XYZ file of C-alpha atoms in Angstrom:
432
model
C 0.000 0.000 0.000
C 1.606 3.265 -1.135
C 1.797 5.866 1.649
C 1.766 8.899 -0.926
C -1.510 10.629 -2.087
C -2.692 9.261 -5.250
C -3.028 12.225 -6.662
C 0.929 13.180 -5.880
C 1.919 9.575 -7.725
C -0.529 10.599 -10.540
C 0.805 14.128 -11.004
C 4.338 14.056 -10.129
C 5.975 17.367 -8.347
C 6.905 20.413 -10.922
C 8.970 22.456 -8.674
C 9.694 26.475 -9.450
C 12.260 28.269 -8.476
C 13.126 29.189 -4.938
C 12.935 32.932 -4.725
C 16.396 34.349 -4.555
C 18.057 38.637 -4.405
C 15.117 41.090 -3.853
C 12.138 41.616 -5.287
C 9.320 44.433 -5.495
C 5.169 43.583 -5.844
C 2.234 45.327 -4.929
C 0.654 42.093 -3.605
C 2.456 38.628 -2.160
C 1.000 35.560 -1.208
C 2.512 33.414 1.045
C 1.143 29.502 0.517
C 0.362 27.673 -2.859
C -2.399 25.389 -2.023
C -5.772 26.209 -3.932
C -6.372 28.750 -2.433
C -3.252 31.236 -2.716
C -2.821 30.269 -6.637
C -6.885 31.029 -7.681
C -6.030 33.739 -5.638
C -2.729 34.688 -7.928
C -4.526 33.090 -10.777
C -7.435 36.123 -10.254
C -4.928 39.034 -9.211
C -3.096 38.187 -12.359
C -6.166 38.489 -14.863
C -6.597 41.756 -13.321
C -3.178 42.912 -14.119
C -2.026 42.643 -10.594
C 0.226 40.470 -10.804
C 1.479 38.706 -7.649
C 4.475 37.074 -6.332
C 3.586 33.700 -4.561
C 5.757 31.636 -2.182
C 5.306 28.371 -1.079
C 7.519 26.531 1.373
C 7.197 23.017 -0.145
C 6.038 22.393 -3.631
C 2.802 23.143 -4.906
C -0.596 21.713 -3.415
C 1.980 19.783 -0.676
C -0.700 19.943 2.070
C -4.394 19.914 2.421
C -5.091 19.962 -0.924
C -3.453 17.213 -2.175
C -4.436 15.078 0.953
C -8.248 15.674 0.387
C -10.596 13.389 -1.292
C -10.764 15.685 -4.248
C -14.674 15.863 -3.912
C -16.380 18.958 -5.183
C -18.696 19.754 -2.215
C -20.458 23.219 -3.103
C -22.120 23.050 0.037
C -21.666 24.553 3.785
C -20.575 22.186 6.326
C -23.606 22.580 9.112
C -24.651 25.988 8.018
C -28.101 26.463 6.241
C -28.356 30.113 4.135
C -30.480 31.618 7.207
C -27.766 30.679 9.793
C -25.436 33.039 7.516
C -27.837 35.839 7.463
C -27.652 35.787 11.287
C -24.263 35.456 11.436
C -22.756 38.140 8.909
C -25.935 39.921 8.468
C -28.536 39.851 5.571
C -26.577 42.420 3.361
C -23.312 40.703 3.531
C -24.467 36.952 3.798
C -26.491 37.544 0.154
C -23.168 38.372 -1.454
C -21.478 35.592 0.420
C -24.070 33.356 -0.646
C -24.216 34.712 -4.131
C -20.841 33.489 -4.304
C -21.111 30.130 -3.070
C -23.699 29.549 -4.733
C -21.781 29.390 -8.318
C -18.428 27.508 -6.586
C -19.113 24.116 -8.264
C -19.980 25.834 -11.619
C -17.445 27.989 -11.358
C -14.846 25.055 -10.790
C -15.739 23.042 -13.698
C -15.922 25.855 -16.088
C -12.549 27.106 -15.405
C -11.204 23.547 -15.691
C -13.224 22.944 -18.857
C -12.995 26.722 -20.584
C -9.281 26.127 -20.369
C -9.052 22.677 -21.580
C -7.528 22.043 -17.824
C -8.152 18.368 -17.676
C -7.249 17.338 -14.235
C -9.746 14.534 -14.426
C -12.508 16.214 -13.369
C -16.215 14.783 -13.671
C -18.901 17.144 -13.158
C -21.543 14.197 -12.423
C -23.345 16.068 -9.388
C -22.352 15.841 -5.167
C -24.952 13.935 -2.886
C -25.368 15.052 0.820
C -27.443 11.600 1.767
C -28.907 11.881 5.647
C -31.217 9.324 7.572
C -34.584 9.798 9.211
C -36.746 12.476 9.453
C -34.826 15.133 10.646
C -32.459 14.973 8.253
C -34.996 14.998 5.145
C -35.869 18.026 6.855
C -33.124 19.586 7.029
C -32.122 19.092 3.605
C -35.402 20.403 2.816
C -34.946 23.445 4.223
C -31.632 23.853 2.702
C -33.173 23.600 -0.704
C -35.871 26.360 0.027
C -33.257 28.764 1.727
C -31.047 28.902 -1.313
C -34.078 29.383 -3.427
C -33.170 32.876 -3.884
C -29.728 32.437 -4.801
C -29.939 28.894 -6.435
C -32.680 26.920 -8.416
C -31.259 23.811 -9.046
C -30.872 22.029 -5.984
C -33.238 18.748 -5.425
C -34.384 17.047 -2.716
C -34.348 12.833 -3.563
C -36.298 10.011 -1.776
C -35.077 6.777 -0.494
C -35.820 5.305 -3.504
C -33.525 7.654 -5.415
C -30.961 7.458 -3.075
C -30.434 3.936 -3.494
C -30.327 3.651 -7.258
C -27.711 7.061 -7.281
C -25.674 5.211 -4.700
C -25.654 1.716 -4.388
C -26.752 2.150 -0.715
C -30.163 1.691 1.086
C -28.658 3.582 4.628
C -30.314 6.697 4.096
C -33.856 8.409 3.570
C -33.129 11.204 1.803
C -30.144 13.231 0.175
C -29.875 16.709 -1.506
C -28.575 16.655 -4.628
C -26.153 19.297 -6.049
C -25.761 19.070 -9.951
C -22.987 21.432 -9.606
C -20.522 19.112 -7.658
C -18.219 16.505 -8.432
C -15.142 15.320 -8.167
C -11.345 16.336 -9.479
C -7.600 15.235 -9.044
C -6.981 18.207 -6.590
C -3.300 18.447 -7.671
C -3.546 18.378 -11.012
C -6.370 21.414 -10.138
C -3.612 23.185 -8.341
C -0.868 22.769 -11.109
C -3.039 23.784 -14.110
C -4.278 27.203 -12.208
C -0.351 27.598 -11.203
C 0.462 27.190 -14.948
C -2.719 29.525 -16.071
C -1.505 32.222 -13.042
C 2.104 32.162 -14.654
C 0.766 32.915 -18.116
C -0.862 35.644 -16.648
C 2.092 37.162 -15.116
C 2.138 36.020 -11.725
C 5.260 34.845 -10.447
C 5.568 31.686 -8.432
C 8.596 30.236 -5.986
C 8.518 26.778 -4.394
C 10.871 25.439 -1.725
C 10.688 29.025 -0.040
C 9.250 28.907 3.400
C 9.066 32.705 5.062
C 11.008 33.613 8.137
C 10.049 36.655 8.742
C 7.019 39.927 7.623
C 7.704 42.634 9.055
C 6.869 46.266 8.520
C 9.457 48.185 6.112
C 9.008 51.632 5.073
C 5.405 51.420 4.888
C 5.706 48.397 2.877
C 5.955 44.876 4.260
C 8.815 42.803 3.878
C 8.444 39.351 3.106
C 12.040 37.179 3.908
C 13.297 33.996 2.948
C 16.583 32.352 3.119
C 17.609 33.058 -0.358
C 15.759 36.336 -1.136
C 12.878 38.771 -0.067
C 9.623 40.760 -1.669
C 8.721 44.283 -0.316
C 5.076 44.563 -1.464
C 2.311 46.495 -0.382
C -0.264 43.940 0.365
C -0.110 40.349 2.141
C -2.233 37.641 1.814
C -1.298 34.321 3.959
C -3.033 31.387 2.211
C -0.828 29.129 4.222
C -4.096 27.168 5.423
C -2.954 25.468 8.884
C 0.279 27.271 8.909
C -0.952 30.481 8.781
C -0.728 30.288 12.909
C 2.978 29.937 12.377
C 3.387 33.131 10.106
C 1.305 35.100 12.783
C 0.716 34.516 16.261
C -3.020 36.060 16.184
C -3.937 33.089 14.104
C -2.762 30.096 15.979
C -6.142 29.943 18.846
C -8.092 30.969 15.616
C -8.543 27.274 13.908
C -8.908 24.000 15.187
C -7.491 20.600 13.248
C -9.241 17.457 11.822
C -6.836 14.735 10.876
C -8.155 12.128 8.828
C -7.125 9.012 6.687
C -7.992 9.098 3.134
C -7.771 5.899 1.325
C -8.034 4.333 -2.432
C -8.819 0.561 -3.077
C -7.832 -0.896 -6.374
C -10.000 -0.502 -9.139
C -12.863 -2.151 -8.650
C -14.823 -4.667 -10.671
C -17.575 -3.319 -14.027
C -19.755 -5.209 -11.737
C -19.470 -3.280 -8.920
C -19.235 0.200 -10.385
C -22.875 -0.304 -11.994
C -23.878 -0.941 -8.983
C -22.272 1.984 -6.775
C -22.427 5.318 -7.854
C -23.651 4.331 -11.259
C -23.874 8.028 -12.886
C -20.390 8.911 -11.108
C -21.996 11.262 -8.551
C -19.708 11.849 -5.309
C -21.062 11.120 -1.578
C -20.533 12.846 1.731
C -23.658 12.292 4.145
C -24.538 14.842 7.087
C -23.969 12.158 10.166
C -21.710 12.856 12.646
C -19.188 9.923 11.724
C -19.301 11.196 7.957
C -19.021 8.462 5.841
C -17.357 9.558 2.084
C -17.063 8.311 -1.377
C -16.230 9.082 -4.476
C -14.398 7.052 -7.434
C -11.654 8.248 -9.750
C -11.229 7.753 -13.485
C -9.478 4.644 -13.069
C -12.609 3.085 -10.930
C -10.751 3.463 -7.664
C -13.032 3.898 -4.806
C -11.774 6.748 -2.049
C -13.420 6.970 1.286
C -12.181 8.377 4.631
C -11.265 7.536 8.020
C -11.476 9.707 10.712
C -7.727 9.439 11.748
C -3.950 10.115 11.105
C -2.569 7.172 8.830
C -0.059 7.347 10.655
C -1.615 6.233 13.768
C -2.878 2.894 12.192
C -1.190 -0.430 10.809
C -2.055 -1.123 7.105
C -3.797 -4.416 8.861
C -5.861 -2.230 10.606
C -6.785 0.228 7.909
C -7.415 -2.571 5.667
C -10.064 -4.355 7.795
C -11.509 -1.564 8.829
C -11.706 0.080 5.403
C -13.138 -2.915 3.744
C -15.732 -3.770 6.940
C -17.263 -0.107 6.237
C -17.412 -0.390 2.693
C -19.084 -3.973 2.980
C -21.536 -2.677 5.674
C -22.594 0.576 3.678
C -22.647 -0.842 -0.074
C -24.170 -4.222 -0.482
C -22.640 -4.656 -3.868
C -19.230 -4.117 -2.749
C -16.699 -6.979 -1.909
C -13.609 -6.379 -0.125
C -10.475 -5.486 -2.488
C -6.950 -4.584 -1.456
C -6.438 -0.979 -0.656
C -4.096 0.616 -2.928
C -2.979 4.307 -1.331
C -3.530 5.776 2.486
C -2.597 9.234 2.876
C -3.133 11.898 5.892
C -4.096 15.326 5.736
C -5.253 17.962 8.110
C -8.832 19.523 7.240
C -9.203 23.109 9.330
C -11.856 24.077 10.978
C -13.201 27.779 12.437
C -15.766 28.442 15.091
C -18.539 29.577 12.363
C -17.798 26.586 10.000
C -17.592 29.568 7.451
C -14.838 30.787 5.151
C -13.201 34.181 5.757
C -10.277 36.659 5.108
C -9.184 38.049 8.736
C -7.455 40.906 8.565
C -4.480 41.076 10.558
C -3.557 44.598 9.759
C -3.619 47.772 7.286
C -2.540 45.253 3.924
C -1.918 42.232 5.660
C -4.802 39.666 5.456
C -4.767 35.550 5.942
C -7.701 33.467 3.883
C -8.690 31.024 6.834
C -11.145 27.698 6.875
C -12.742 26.626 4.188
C -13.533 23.602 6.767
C -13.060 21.184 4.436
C -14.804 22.311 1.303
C -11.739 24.076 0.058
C -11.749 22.300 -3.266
C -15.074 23.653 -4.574
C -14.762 27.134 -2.427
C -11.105 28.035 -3.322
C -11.811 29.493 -6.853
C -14.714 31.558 -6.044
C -12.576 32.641 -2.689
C -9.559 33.835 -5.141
C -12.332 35.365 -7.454
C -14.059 37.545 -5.439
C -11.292 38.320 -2.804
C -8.980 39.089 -5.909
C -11.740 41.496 -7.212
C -11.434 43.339 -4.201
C -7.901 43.842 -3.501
C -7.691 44.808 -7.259
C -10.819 47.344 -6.957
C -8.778 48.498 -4.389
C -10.976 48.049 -2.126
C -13.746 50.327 -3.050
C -16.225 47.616 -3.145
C -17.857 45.168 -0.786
C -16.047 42.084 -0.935
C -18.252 38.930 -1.455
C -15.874 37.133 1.278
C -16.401 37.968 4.667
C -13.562 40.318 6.166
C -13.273 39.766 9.992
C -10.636 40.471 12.872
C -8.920 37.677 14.379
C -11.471 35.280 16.575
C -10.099 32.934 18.754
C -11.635 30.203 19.630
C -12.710 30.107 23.376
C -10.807 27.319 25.359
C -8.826 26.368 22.380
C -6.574 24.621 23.817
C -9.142 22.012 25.246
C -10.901 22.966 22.388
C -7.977 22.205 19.720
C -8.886 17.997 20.465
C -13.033 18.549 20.147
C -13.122 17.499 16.101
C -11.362 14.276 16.762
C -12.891 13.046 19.758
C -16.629 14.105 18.043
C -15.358 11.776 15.336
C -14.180 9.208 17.698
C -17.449 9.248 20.007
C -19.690 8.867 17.179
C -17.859 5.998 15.347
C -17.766 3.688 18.682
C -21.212 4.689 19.369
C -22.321 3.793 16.038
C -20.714 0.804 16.218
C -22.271 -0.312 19.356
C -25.192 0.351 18.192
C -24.763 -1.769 15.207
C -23.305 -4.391 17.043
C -26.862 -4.585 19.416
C -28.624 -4.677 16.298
C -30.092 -1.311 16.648
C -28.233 1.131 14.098
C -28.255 0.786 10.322
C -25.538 3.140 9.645
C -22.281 3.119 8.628
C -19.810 0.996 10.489
């Protein structure tokens, strides 16, 4: 079983050049996940074009260790939860722009003949019982004003788009999908170049500091005086500045690929190529690539389990969930860190006068991260003179963080044993 992200052994590393001598911008970016380069890809359309470091190579760390699953959907916030929570004037941008982010993904992939295996087949958020129909339910009318095409599916449904008979009810969004997320990150690094934007791997920042009215961005081999800063550094934006680090809380967890699986058993799960994330509290994903590899997720570091372990208990919640599916080897295992803020919502913070940090997508960066770069690279390059789509907030840190800091993995870990037990008395019918 390989221990490196299948996407990494599909699209092998094309470092840049570390930044070396001094150099002048009006706007650096400091992290090339998917969200600094849409955000260089953007500012460089505009004819802004930025200078973009990133410590390791591109995509190096949440991105490529996602699932790759196009998820144009809020984790555990419904459009009327927004309006309370930024307002009704500033949640109808924000949800404005959401509400294209898995259009929006495809069509800059497929405008620009990107490739990166993307299939635009639709993303199902499946749920059980009655509460959860209703709550998808209410989803669909509360985006009604921003979004028509959203549809609620019956048990019946559910089953014949998924293989599964677990659940009651699922939204649908024809938008979503699923992508190779570093082959997504490459192609808008190579579309961001053409533009003009200038981007440096294997350059981690030391220092930002305040130079004649300019900030100073320093690495070993070289530095950028630029006006603006934007830290798209994900996680280690709490390293770069130390009113970010109570700000986020982490979710390790396991993603894993089998080998492809059998015509047999592809009719029979996801048939129309749709990708699956339900609403429980142990979330249960899946998603195939273009080779017919099944990916699903464990709530855990890799690292922390024996391939023994991962294997049975891969396989043992695959069998339980999909009737059609028979265990197969599992191919790749990989570990990532998904990021998580105290509204669940995406936002710029700004840290001060032209320094900002992108924080959270809380792991829907994949479909959020091009709208994010659109509309927060609008604004930098209106120069601010109009309302940014994006919420723009101070720093807010999380209350009791460090006690706090373990909450998403022990929510994960209480709900898996529970649902287990539950199984095992004969009294749960979801996932194991």
């Amino acid at each position: 079983m390989s221990q490196v992200s299948l996407w990494q052994a599909r699209c092998p590393s094309t470092d840049r050049e570390a930044l070396e001598g001094h150099v002048s911008a009006d706007i650096a970016i400091v992290g090339g996940g998917l969200d600094g380069l849409a955000l260089a890809l953007h500012l460089a359309e505009s004819g802004r074009a930025p200078v973009l470091l990133e410590a390791d190579t591109l995509c190096a760390g949440a991105s490529s260790a996602s699932a790759g699953i196009v998820a144009p959907q809020l984790v555990r916030n419904l459009p009327n939860q927004v309006a309370r929570k930024l307002g009704q004037a500033p949640a109808e941008r924000f949800l404005r722009m959401l509400a294209d982010a898995g259009r929006y993904c495809f069509a800059l992939i497929s405008d620009r003949n990107g490739g990166c295996d993307a299939m635009a087949n639709g993303f199902l958020a499946p749920s059980s019982g009655a509460a959860g129909r209703a709550q998808a339910a209410a989803a669909i009318e509360q985006w009604r004003p921003f979004r028509t095409d959203l549809a609620l599916l019956d048990a019946e449904a559910v089953a014949a788009l998924t293989g599964t008979r677990r659940y009651s009810s699922a939204l649908l969004d024809p938008t979503g999908g699923a992508l190779n997320p570093v082959a997504y990150g490459q192609f808008i690094a190579r579309e961001a170049e053409r533009l003009g934007a200038a981007i440096h791997t294997g350059s981690p920042v030391r220092t930002i500091e305040r130079h004649n009215g300019r900030w100073r961005v320093t690495t070993a081999g070289g530095s950028i005086e630029a006006r603006t800063v934007v830290l798209c550094a994900n996680g280690g934006n709490r390293l770069l500045n130390r009113e970010l680090r109570s700000t986020i809380l982490p979710l390790e967890v396991c993603q894993v690929a089998t080998q492809p699986l059998s015509a047999a058993q592809r009719a029979a799960i996801l048939p129309q190529g749709h990708a699956l994330t339900d609403t429980e509290a142990n979330v249960f994903s899946i998603r195939f690539d273009v080779d017919g590899r099944l990916i699903t997720a464990h709530p855990m570091s890799r690292d922390l389990l024996s391939p023994e372990y991962l294997h049975r208990v891969i396989n043992d919640r695959l069998a339980a969930s999909l009737p059609a599916y028979e265990p197969v080897p599992l191919e790749f295992a990989w570990s990532g860190t998904a990021w998580l803020n105290s509204s669940l919502l995406p936002r710029a913070v700004r840290l001060e006068d032209d320094l900002f940090a992108l924080q959270a997508c809380n792991g829907r960066g994949i479909a959020l991260s091009g709208v994010i770069g659109r509309e927060f690279g609008r604004w930098l390059a209106s120069d601010r003179r109009e309302a940014c789509a994006l919420p723009i907030e101070p720093p807010k840190p999380i209350r009791g963080y460090f006690i706090a800091r373990n909450a998403p993995k022990l929510i994960m870990k209480t709900s898996l044993a529970a649902q287990r037990l539950r199984r095992a008395l004969g009294g749960d019918q979801s996932h194991a």
